Coordinates of C-alpha atoms in Angstrom, one line a residue:
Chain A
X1 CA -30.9 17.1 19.9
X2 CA -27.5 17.9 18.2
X3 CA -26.0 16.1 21.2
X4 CA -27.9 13.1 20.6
X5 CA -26.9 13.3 16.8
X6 CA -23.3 13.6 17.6
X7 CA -23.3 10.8 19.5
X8 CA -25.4 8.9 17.0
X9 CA -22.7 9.9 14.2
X10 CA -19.8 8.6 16.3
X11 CA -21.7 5.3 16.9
X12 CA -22.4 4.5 13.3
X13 CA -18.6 5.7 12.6
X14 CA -17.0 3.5 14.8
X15 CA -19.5 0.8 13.4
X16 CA -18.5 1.3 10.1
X17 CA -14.8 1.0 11.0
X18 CA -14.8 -1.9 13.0
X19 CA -16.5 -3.3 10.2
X20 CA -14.2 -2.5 7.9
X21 CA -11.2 -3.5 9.5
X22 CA -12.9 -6.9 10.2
X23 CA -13.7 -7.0 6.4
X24 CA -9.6 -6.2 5.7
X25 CA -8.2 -8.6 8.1
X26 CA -10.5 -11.6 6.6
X27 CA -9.1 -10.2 3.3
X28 CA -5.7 -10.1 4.5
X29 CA -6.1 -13.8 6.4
X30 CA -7.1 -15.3 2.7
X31 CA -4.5 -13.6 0.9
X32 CA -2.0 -15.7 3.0
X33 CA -3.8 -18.8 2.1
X34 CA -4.1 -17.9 -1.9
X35 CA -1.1 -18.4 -4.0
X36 CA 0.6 -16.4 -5.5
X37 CA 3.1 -16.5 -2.6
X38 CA 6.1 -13.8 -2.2
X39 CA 8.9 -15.5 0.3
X40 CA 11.2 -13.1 -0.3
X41 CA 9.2 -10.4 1.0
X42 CA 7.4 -12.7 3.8
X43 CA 11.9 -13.2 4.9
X44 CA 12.6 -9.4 4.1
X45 CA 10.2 -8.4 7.2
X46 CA 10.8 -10.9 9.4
X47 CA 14.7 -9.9 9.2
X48 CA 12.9 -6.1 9.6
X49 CA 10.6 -7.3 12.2
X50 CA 12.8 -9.7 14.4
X51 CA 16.4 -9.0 13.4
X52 CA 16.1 -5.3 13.8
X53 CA 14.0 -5.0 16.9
X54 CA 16.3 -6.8 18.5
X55 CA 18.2 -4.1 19.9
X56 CA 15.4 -2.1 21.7
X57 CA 13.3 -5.3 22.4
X58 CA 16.7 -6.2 24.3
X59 CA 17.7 -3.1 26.2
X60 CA 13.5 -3.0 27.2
X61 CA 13.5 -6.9 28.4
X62 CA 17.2 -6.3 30.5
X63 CA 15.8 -3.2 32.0
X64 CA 12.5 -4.5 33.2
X65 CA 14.3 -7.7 34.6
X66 CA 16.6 -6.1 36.9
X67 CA 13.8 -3.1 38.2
X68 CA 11.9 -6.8 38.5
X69 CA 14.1 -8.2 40.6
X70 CA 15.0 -4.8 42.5
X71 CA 11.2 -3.8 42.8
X72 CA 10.9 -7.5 44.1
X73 CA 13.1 -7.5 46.8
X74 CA 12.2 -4.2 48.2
X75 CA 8.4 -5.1 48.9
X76 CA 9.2 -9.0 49.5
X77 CA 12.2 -7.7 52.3
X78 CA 8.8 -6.2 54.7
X79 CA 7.6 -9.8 55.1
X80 CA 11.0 -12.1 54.5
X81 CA 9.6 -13.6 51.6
X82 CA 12.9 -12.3 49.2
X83 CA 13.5 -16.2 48.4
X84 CA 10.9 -15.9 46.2
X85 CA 12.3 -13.3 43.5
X86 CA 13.2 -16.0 41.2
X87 CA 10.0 -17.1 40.8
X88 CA 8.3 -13.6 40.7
X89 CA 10.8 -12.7 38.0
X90 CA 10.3 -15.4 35.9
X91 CA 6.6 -15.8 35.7
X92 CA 6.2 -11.9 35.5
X93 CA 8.5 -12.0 32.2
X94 CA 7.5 -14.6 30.3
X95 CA 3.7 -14.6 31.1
X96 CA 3.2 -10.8 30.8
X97 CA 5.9 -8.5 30.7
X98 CA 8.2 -10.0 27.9
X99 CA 5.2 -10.2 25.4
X100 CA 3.3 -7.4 26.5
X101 CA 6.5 -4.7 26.2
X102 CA 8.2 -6.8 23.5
X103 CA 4.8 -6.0 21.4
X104 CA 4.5 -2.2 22.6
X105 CA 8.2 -1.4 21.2
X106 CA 7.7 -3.7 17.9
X107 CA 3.9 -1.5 17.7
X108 CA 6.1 1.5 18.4
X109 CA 9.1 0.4 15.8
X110 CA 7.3 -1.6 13.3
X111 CA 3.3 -0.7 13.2
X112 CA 4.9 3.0 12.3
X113 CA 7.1 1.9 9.8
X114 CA 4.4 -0.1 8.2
X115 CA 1.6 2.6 8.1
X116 CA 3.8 5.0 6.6
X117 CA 5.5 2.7 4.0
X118 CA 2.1 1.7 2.8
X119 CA 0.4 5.3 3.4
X120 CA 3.2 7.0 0.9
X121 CA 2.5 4.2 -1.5
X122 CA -1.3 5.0 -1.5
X123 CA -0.7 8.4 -1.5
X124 CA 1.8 8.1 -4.4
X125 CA -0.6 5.9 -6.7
X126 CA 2.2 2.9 -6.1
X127 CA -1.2 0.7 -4.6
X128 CA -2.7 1.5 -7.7
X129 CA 0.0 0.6 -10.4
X130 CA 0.3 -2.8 -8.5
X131 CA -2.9 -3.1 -9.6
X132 CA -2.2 -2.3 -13.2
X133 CA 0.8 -4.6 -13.1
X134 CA -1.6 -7.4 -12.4
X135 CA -0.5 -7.8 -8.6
X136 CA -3.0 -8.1 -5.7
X137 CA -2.1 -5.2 -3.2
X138 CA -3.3 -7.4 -0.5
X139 CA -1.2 -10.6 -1.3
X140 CA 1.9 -8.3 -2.4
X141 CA 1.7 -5.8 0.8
X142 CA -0.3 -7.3 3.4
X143 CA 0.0 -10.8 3.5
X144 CA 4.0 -11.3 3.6
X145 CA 3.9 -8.0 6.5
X146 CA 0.8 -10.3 8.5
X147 CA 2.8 -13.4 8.3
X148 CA 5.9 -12.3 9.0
X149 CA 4.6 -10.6 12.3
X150 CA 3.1 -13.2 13.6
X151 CA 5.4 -15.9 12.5
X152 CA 8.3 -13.4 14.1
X153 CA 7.1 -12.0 17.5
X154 CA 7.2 -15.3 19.7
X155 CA 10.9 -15.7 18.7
X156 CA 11.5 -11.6 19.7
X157 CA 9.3 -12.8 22.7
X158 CA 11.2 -15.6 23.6
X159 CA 14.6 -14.4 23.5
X160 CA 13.4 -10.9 25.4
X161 CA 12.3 -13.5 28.0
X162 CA 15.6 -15.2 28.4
X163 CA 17.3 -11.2 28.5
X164 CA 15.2 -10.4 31.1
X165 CA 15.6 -13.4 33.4
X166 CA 19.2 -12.6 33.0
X167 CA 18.7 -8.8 34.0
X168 CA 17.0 -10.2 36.6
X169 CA 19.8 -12.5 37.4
X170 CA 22.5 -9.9 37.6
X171 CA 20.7 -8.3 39.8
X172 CA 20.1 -10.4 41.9
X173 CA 23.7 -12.0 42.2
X174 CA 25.4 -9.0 42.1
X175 CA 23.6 -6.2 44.0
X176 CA 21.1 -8.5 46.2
X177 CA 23.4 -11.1 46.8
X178 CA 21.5 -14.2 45.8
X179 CA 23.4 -17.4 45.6
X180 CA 24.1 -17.9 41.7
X181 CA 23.2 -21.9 41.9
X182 CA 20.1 -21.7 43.8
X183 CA 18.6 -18.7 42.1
X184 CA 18.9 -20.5 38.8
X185 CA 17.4 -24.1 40.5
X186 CA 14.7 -21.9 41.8
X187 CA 13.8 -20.0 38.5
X188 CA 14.0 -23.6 36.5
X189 CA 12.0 -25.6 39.3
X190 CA 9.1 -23.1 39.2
X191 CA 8.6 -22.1 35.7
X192 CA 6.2 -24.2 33.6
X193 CA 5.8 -25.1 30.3
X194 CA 2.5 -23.2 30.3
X195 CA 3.8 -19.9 31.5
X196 CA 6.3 -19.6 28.3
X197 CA 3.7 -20.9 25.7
X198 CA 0.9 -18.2 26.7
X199 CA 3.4 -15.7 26.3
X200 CA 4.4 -16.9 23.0
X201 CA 0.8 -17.0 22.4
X202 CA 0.5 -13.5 23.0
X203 CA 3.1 -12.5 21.3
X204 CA 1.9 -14.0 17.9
X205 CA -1.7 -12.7 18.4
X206 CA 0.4 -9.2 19.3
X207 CA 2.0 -9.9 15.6
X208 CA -0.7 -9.9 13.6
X209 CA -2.3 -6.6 16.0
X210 CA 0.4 -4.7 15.3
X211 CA 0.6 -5.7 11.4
X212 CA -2.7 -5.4 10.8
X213 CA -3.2 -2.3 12.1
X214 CA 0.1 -0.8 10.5
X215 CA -1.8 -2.4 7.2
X216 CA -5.1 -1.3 7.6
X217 CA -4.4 2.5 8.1
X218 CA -1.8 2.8 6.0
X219 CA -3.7 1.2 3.6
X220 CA -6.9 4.2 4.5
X221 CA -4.5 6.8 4.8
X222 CA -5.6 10.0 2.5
X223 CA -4.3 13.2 1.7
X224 CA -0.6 13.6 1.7
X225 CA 2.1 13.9 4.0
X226 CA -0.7 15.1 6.5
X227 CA -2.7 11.3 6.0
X228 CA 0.2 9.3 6.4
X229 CA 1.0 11.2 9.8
X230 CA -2.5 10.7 11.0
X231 CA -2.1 7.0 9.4
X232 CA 1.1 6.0 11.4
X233 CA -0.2 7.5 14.7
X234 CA -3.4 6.1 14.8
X235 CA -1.7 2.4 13.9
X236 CA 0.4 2.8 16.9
X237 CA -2.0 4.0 19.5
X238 CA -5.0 1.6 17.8
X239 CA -2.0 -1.7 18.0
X240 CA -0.6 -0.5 21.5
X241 CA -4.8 -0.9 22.7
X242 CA -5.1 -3.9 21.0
X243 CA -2.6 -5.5 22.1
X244 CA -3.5 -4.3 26.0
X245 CA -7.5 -5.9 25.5
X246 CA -5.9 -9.1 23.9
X247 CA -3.4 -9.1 26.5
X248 CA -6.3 -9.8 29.7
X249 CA -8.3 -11.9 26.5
X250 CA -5.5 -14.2 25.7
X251 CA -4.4 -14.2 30.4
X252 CA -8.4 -15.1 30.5
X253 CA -8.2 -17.9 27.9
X254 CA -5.1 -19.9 29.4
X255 CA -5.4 -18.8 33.2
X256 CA -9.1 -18.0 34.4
X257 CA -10.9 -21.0 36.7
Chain B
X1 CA -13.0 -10.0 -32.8
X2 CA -14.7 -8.1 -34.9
X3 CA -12.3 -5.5 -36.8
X4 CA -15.2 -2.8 -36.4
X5 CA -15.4 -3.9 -32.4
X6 CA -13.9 -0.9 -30.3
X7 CA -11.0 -2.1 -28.3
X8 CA -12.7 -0.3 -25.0
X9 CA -16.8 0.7 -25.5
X10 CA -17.7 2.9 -22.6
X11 CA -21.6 3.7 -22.1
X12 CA -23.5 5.7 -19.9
X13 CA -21.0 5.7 -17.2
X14 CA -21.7 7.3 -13.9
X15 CA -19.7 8.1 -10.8
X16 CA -20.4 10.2 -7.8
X17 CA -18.8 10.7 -4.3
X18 CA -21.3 11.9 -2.0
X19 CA -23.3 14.3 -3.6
X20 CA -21.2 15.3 -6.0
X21 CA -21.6 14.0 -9.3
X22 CA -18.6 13.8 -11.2
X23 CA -19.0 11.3 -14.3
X24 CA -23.0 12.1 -15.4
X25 CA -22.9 9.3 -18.0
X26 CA -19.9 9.4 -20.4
X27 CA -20.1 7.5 -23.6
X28 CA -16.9 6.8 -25.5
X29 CA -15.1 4.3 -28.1
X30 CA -11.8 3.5 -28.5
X31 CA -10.9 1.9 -31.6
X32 CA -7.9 -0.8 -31.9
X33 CA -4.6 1.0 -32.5
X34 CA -6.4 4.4 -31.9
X35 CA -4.6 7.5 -29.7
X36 CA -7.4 8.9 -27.7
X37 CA -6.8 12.3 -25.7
X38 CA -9.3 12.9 -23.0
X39 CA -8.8 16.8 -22.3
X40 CA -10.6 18.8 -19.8
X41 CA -9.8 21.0 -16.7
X42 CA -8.9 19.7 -13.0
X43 CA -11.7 18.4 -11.4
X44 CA -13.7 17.1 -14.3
X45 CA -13.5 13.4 -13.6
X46 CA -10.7 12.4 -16.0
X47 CA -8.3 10.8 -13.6
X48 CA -11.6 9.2 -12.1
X49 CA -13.1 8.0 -15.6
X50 CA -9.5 6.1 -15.8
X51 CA -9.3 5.0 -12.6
X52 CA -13.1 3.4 -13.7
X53 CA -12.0 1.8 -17.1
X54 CA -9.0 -0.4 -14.7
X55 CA -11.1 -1.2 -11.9
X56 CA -9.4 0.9 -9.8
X57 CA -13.1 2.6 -8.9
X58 CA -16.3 1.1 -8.9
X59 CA -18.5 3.0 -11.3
X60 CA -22.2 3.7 -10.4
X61 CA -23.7 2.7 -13.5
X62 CA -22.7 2.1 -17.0
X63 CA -20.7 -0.2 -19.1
X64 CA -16.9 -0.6 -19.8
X65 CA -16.5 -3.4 -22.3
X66 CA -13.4 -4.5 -23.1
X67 CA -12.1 -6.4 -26.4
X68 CA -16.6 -7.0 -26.3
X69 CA -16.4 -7.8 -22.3
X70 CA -17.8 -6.3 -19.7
X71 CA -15.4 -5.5 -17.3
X72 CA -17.3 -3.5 -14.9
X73 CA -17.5 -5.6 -11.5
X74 CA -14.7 -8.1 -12.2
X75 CA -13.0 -8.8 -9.4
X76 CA -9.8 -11.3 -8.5
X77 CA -8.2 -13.4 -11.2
X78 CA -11.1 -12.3 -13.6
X79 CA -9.8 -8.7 -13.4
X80 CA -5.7 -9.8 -13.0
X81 CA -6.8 -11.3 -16.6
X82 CA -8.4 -8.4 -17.8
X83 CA -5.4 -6.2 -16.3
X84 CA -2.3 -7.7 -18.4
X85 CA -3.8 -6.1 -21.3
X86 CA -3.4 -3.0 -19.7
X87 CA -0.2 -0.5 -19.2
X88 CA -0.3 2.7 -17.5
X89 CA 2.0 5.8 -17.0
X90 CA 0.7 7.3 -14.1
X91 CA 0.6 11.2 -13.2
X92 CA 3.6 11.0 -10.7
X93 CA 5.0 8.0 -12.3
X94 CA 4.0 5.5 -9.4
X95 CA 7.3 4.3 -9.4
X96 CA 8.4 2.0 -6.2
X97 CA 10.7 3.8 -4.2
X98 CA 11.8 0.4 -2.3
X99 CA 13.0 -1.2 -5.8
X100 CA 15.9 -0.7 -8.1
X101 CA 14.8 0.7 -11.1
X102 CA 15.4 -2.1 -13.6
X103 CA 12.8 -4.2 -10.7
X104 CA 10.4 -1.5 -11.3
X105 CA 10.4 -1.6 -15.0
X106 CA 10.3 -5.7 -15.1
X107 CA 8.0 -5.6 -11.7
X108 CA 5.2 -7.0 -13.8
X109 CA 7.2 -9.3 -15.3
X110 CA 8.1 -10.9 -12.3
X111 CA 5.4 -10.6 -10.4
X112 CA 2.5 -10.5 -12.8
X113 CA 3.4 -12.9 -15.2
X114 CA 6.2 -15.0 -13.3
X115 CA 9.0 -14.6 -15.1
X116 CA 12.3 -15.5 -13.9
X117 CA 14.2 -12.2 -12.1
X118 CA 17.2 -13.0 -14.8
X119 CA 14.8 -12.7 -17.5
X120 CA 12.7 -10.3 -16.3
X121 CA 15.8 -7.9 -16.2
X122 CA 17.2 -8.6 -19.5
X123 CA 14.3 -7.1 -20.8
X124 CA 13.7 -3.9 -18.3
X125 CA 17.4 -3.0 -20.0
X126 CA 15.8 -3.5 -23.8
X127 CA 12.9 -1.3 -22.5
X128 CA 15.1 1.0 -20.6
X129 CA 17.4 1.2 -24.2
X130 CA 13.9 1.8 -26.1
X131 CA 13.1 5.0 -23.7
X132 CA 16.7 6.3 -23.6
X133 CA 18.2 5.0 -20.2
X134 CA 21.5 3.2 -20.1
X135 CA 22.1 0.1 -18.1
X136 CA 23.9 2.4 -15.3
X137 CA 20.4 3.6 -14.9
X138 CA 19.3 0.6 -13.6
X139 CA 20.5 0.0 -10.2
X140 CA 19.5 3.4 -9.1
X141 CA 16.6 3.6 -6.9
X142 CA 13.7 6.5 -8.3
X143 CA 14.5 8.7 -5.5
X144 CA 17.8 9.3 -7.7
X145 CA 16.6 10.0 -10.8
X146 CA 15.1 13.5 -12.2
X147 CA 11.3 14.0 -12.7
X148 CA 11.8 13.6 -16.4
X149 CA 13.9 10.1 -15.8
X150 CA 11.3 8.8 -13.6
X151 CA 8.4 9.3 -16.7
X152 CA 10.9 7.8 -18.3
X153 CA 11.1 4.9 -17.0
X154 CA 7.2 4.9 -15.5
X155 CA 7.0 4.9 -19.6
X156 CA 9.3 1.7 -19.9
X157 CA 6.9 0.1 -16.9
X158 CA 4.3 0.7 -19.0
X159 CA 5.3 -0.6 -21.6
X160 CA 7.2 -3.6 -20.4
X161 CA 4.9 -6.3 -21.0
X162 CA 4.2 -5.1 -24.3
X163 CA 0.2 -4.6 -23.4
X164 CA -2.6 -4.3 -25.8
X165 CA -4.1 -0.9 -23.9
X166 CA -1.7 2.2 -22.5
X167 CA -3.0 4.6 -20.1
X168 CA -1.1 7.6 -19.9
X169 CA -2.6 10.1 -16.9
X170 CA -1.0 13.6 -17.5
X171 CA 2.6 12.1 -19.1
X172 CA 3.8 16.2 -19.0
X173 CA 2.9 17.8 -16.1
X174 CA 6.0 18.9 -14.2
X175 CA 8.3 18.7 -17.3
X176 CA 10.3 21.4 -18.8
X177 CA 8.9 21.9 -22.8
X178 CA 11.8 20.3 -24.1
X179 CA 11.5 17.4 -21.9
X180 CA 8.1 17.0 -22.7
X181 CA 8.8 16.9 -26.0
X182 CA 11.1 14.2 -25.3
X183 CA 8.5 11.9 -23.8
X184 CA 6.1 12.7 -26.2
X185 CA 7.6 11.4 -29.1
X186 CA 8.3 8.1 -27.0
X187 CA 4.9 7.7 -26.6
X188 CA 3.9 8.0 -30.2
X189 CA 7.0 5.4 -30.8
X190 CA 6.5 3.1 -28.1
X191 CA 2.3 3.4 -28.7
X192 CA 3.3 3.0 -32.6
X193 CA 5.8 -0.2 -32.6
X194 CA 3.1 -2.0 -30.5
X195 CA 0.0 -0.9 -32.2
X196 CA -1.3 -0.7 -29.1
X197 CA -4.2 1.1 -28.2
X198 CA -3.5 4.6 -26.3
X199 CA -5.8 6.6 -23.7
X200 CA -4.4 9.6 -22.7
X201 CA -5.8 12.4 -20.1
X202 CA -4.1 16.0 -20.2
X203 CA -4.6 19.9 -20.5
X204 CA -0.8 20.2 -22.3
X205 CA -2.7 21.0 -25.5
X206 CA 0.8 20.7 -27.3
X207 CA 1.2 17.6 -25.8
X208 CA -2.6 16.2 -27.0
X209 CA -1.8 17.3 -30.2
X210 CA 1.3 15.5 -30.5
X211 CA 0.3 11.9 -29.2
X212 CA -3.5 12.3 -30.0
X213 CA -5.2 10.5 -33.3
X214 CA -9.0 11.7 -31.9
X215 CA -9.5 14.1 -28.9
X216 CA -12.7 14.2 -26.5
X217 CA -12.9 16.7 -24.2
X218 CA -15.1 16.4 -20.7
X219 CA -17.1 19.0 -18.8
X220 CA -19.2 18.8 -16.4
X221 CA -19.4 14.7 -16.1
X222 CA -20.0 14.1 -19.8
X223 CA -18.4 14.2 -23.4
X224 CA -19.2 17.5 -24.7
X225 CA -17.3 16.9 -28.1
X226 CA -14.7 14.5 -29.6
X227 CA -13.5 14.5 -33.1
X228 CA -10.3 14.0 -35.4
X229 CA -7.4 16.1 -33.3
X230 CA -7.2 18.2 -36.4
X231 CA -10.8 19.6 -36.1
X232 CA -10.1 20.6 -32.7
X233 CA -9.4 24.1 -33.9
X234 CA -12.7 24.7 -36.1
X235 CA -14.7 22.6 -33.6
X236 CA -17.7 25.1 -33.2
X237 CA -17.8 24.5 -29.6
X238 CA -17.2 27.2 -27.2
X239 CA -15.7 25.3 -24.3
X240 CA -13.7 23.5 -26.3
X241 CA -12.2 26.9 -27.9
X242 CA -12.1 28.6 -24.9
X243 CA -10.1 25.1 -23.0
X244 CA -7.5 25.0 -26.3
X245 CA -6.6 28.6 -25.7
X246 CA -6.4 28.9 -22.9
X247 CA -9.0 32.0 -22.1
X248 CA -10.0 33.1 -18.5
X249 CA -13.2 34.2 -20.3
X250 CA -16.2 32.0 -21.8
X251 CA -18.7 29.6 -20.8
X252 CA -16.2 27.6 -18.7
X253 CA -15.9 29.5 -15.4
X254 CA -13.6 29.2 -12.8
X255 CA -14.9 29.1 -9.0
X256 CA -12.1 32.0 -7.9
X257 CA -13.1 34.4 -5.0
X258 CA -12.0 37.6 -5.3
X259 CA -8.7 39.1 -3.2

């Protein structure tokens, strides 16, 4: 019986959640619609968001390009089919590993940052005084940090794709000895339009993952320093799952037959 | 408005979380230009009967009226309207660590009332002046300040846009006598030169009698007794002698296990 009850309890919990995070991203998604509007804040974390994560976004999108291309040739080279790295490299990048990793280092980066920013301010009372100073926490906090996300995460996306084709380029010219020419005609002749804008896709719906869950717990966090650890870790782990389920969501949307 | 309307006309106000009761049904006035001191221990639902009155909580049941209107479930610009009568110093001072502090001063300025940021600042310096804080003061951030120059200027926040109602939540805890001192006598000046009305929650008994016009003092979820703050030593009622002396004995006791 208290088996049944404690599985009962964390049913209803996880109810309850969901619900309320669905209740605070519709409240989030209107407070980028309803004026008043903040642009300097909305340009304050895209420079956070974009600018900064360019670095480790970077390094992360080189990296997987040249394992790519190494990985590649290693299992192509048992049936003579290493012509086709270019294409492997490409597709695998901007369909699903340049989103995919771009948004699990921004989750890591940003999603943190953002749950404990807005954590210590709950914590703090500074929610609550934005409130007395006749300022909607939800326009001021969340709707610039939604927005900028999603507005910012295709452009990190875009140019971790173009760093990883090149990883994957290096590689290939330097260590596999690839003709330079015909590995770029080859890489350009097989990549469609469609491949990149899925990607970009993903990453947007990634932005708004990771901001809204960086929001929405920091936002719940309670109880001190102790909350807004609990706050920051679950807004990683809950964005890094998220964006994993939307990934195959988002593939099955553009790709399935 | 009526002269004889109280500027906030709480009734019957009742909060719980869970089971646990903490406002039973409080009933209090607050009269225009009046200094009201809420005292009481920790745990009594002072903080939470505050938090009630800006909307902050949702109260159970009851009544807040403000200026004659009923405030209790207002929500979006009805309650931003309601809000810019209000100022409040809170316990920690609130202040926003990722602003200057001449931003966090005119942040409701700008951001409340849209002023221009040139403007705005021109008057977070006046403010700053009023409280005692030079101009080098504000470029700082709060994380460089002392706990007694951050009530400071939490005070010149609150006071900023010159509202109708301050709420002061514990304006001395932390600070050093003299320093409370200090901050009490801006809040009598700052509360005075703007005739505004005051709400104030503390156990500094010094402090209640300093700012203070009327005291009330809650236990157990209601108003047990309020009065002029110079009957508060012949009030007659035994938790309210026993609070303003400070006494480990009375009726008031303390849930302590033994060592």
């Amino acid at each position: 019986m208290a088996f049944l009850q404690a599985i009962g309890h964390t049913f209803l919990n996880g109810v309850e959640t969901l619900g309320r995070l669905i209740l605070f991203a519709l409240d989030g998604l209107l407070a980028i619609v309803r004026p008043p509007y903040y642009p300097r804040l909305i340009l304050k974390q895209m420079i956070e968001i974009g600018y900064y994560s360019l670095p480790v976004v970077g390094l992360t999108a080189v990296f997987t390009g040249m394992v790519l291309a190494l990985q590649s040739f290693t299992g192509f080279a048992r049936f003579s089919a290493e012509s086709a790295i270019p294409q492997v490299v490409v597709v695998s990048l901007t369909r699903e590993l340049g989103p995919v990793l771009a948004g699990l280092m921004v989750a890591g980066r940003i999603g943190a940052a953002m749950a404990a920013e807005i954590g210590t301010m709950r914590v703090t009372d500074q929610i609550d005084a934005l409130s007395t100073l006749s300022t909607n926490p939800m326009r001021y906090l969340v709707a610039p940090r939604l927005l900028a996300a999603t507005a910012t995460l295709p452009f990190l996306v875009l140019i971790a794709d173009i760093i990883g084709i090149f990883g994957g380029y290096i590689v290939s010219i330097y260590k596999l000895g690839f003709n330079p020419g015909i590995y770029i005609h080859n890489t350009l002749s097989f990549l469609e339009p469609l491949d990149v804008i899925s990607g970009l896709v993903k990453a947007a719906v990634f932005g708004f993952m990771i901001a809204l869950m960086g929001c929405y717990h920091g936002f719940h966090s309670r109880g001190g320093a102790q909350g807004v650890g609990g706050a920051t870790t679950n807004a990683v782990v809950s964005a890094s799952i998220l964006i994993l389920i939307s990934n195959y969501i988002v593939t099955e949307l553009f790709f399935a037959r | 408005m009526n002269d004889r309307q109280p500027k906030i006309a709480i009734r019957g106000l009742t909060k719980s979380f869970g089971l646990k009761a903490v406002l039973k049904g409080i009933d209090l006035d607050i009269a225009v230009g009046e200094s009201l001191v809420v005292i009481g221990g920790s745990g009594t639902g002072k903080s939470v009967l505050i938090k009630c009155i800006l909307g902050l909580m949702t109260p159970d049941s009851g009544s807040i009226k403000i200026d004659g209107e009923e405030t209790v479930g207002l929500n979006g610009g009805e309650r931003e309207r309601i809000m810019a009568k209000f100022g409040m110093l809170f316990q920690g001072s609130a202040l926003f660590d990722s602003l200057p502090v001449w931003e966090n001063v005119g942040f409701g300025l700008i951001a409340g009332d849209g002023k221009p940021r040139r403007e705005a600042k021109e008057v977070a310096l006046r403010k700053l002046a009023a409280v005692g804080l030079g101009p080098d003061v504000a470029e700082l951030h709060p994380a460089e300040l002392s706990g007694g120059m951050q009530k400071r200027v939490a005070l010149a926040r609150a006071i900023a846009r010159e509202p109708e109602i301050i709420f002061f939540d514990e304006p001395t805890t932390g600070l050093d006598p003299i320093m409370s001192d200090v901050i009490n006598d801006l809040i009598r000046k700052c509360v005075g030169e703007l005739g505004a009305t005051a709400l104030s929650i503390t156990h500094d008994m010094a402090s209640a009698r300093r700012i203070a016009h009327r005291i009330a003092m809650i236990y157990g979820g209601r108003i047990i007794w309020q009065g002029p703050v110079a009957a508060i030593d012949s009030s007659g009622n035994d938790h309210v002698d026993q609070f303003i002396h400070g006494r480990a004995e009375g009726p008031i006791k303390m849930p302590v296990r033994p060592l």
